CSV table of C-alpha atoms (C1' of nucleotides) in Angstrom, one decimal:
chain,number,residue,atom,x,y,z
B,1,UNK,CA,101.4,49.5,170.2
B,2,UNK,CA,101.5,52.5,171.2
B,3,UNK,CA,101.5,54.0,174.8
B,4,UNK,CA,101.0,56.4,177.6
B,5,UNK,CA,103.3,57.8,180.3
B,6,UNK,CA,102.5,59.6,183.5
B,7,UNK,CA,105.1,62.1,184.6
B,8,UNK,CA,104.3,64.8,187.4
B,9,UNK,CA,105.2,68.5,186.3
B,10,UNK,CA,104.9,69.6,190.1
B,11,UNK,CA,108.0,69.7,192.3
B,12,UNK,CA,107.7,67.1,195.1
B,13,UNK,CA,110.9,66.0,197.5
B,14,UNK,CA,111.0,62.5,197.7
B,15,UNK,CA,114.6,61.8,199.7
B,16,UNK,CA,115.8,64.9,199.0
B,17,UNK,CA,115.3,64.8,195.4
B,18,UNK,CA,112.9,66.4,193.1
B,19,UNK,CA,110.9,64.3,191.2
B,20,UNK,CA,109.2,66.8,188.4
B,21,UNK,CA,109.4,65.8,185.1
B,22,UNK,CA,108.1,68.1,182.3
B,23,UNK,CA,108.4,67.5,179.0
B,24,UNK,CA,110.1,70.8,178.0
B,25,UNK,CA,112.8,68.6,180.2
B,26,UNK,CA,112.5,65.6,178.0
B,27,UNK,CA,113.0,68.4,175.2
B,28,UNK,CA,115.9,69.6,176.7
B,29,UNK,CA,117.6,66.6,177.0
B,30,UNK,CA,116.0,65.0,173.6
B,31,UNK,CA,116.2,61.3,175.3
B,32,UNK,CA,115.4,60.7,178.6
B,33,UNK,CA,115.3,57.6,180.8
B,34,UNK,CA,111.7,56.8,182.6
B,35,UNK,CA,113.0,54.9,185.9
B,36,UNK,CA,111.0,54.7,189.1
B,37,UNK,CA,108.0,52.5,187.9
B,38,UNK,CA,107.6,50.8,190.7
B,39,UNK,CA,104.2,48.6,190.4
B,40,UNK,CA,104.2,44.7,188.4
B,41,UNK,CA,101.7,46.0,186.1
B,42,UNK,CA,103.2,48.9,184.8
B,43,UNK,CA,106.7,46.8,184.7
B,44,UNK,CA,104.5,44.6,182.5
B,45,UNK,CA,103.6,47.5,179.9
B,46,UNK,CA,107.6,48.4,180.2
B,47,UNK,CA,108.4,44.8,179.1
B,48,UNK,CA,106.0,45.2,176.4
B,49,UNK,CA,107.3,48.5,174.5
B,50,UNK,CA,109.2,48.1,171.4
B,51,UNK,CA,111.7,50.4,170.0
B,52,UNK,CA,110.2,53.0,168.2
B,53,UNK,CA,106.6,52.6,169.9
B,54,UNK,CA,104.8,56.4,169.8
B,55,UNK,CA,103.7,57.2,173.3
B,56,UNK,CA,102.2,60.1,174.7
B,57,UNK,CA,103.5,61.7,177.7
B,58,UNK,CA,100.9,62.9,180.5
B,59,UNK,CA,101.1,65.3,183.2
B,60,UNK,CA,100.1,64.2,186.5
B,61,UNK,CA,99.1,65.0,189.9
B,62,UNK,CA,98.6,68.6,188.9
B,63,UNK,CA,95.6,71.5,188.3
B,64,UNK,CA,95.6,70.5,184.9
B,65,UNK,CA,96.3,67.2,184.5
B,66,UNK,CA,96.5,66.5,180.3
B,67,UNK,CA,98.3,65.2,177.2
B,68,UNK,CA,100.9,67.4,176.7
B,69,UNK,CA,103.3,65.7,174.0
B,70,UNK,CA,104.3,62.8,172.0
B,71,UNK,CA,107.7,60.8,172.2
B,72,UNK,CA,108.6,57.3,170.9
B,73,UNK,CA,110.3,54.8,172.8
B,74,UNK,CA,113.9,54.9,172.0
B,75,UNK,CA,115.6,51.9,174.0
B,76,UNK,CA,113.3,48.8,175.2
B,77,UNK,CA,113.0,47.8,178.9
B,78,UNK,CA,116.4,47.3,181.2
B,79,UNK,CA,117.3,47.1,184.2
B,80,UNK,CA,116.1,50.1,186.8
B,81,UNK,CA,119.5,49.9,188.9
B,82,UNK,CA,117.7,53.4,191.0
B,83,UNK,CA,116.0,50.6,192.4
B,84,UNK,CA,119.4,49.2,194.0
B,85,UNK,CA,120.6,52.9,195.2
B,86,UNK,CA,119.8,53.2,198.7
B,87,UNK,CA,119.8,56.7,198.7
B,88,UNK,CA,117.8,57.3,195.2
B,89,UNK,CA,114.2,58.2,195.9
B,90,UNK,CA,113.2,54.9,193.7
B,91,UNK,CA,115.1,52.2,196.1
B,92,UNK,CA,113.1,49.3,196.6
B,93,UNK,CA,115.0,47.1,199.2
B,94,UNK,CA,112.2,44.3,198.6
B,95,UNK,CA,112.7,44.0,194.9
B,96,UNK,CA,116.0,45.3,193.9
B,97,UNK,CA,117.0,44.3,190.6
B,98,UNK,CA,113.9,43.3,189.2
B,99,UNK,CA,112.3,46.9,187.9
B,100,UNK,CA,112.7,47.9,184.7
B,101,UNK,CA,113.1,51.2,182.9
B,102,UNK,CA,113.3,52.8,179.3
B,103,UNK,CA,114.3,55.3,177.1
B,104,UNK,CA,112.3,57.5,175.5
B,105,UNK,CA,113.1,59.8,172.6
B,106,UNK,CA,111.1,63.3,172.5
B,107,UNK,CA,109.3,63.7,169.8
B,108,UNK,CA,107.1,66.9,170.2
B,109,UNK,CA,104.9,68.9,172.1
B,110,UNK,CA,100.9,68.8,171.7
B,111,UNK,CA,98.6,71.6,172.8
B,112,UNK,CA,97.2,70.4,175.8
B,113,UNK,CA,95.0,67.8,175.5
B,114,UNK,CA,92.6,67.9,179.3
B,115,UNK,CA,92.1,65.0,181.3
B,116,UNK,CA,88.3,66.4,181.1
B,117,UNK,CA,88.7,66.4,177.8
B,118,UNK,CA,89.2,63.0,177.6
B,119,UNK,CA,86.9,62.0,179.2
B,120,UNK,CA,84.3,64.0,177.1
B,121,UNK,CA,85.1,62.1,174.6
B,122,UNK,CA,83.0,59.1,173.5
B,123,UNK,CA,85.4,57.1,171.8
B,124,UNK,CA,88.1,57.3,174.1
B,125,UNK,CA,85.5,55.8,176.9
B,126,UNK,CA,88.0,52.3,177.1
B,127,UNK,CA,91.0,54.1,177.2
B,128,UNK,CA,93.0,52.4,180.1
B,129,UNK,CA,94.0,55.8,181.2
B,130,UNK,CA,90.6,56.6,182.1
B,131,UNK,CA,89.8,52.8,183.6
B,132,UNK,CA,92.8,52.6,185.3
B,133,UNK,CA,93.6,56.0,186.6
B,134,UNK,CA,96.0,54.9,189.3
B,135,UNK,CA,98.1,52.7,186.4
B,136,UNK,CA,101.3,55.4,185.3
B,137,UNK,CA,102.0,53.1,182.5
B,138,UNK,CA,99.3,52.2,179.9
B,139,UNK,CA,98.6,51.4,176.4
B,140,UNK,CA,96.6,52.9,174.3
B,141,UNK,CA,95.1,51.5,170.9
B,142,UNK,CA,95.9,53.0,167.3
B,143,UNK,CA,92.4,54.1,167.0
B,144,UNK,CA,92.7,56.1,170.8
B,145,UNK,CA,96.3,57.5,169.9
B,146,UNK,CA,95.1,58.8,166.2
B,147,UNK,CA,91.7,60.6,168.0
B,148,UNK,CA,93.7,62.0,170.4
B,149,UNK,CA,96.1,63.7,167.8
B,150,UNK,CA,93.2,64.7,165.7
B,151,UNK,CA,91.8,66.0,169.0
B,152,UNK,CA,95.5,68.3,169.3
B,153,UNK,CA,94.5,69.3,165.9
B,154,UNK,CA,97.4,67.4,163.9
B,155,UNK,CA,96.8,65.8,161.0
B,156,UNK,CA,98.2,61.9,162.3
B,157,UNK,CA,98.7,61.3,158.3
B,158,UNK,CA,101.1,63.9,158.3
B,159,UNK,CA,102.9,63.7,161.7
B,160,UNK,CA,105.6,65.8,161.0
B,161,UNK,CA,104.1,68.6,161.4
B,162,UNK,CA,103.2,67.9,164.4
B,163,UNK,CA,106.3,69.1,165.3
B,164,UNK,CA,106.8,72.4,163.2
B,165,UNK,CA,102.9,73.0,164.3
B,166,UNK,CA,103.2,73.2,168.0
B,167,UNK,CA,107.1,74.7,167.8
B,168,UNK,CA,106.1,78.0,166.0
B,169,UNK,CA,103.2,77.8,167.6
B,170,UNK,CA,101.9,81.0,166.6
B,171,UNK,CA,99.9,80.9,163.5
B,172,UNK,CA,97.4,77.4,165.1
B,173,UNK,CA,97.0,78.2,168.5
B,174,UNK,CA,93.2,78.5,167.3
B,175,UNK,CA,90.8,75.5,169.3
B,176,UNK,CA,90.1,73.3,165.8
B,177,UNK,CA,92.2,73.8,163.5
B,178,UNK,CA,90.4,72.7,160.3
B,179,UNK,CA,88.8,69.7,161.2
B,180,UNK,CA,85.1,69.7,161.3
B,181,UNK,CA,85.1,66.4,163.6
B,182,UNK,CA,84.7,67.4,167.1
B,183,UNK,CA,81.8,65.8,169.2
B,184,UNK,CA,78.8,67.9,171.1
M,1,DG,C1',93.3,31.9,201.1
M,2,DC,C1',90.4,35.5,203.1
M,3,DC,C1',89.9,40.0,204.5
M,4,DA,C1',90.6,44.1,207.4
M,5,DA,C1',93.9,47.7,208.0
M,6,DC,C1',96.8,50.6,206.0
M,7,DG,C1',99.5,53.1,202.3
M,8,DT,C1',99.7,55.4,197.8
M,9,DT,C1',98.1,57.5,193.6
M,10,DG,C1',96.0,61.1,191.7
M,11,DG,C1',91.7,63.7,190.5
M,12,DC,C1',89.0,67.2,192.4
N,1,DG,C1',93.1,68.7,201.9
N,2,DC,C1',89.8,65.3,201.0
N,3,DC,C1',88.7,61.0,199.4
N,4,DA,C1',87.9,57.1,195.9
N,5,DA,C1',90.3,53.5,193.9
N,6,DC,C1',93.2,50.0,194.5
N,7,DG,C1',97.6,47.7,195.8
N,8,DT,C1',100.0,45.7,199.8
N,9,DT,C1',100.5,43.7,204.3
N,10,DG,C1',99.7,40.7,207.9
N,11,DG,C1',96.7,38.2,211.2
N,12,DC,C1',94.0,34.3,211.3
DNA sequence: GCCAACGTTGGC
DNA sequence: GCCAACGTTGGC
């Protein structure tokens, strides 16, 4: 099943740390760990994520909140020990040990896909992102994952270009690239 | 177990 | 910065 993952692009000290995460990071560092989901519902989606799940990753907590990239989960759920480290903006003194984080491999970035956007759009009314707005972790079905991709203009047939598409960037930065589908 | 108070998330 | 949604806490 495939999934989504809140991240916020916006720097914001918690302990001392910064907590932005952008997925030009997750580029940079190709595989990335997602710790510091701290809420049983979202530790249930965790649990639920199998290797090589697609997720997308979503920017948060911003002007622009949106789709911004695909990834695919890269190790399954273990334990969060940032949740044990007293001085790690994540501790949880009450439930040490029992959060869960995983890996997550990047994939490739998506021309921005808006939150209003979204919402615009009639078949993506269920999508738990949009039910559940508060939830950072949440699924999304095959039929939500594929519209949304066909919404970034890529072709989910062909989702290696996905990839080379938004990289080069140049030559289909245009607002619908060849397909004739979108709502209005 | 109910519910009011309070804290957090996150869009706007 | 405001506030709606919603999770958590604690009194009873």
């Amino acid at each position: 099943m495939p999934w989504l993952l809140k991240a916020e692009p916006d720097s914001r000290i918690v302990k001392g740390v910064d907590v932005k995460y952008t997925i030009d990071d997750l580029e940079d560092e190709q595989v990335g760990h997602w710790e510091g989901i701290r809420n049983h519902e979202a530790r249930k989606n965790l649990l639920a994520m199998k290797e090589g799940d697609r997720a997308f990753f979503y920017r948060s907590n911003c002007k622009q909140p949106a789709i911004v990239g695909t990834m695919t989960i890269d190790k399954e759920a273990y334990e969060d020990h940032f949740a044990k480290d007293p001085k790690h903006p994540y501790y949880d003194a009450k439930h040490t040990g029992k959060w869960v984080m995983v890996d997550v491999r990047y994939q490739s970035h998506l021309q921005p896909i808006l939150l209003s956007e979204l919402r615009e759009n009639p078949k993506l009314k269920d999508m738990a992102l949009l039910k559940r707005s508060r939830l950072s972790v949440t699924p999304v079905t095959d039929d939500e994952f594929d519209e949304i991709l066909a919404m970034a203009g890529v072709n989910p047939e062909k989702p290696d270009q996905e990839a080379s598409e938004a990289e080069s960037g140049e030559e289909t930065k245009s607002e619908s690239p060849g397909n004739g589908t979108k709502k209005d």
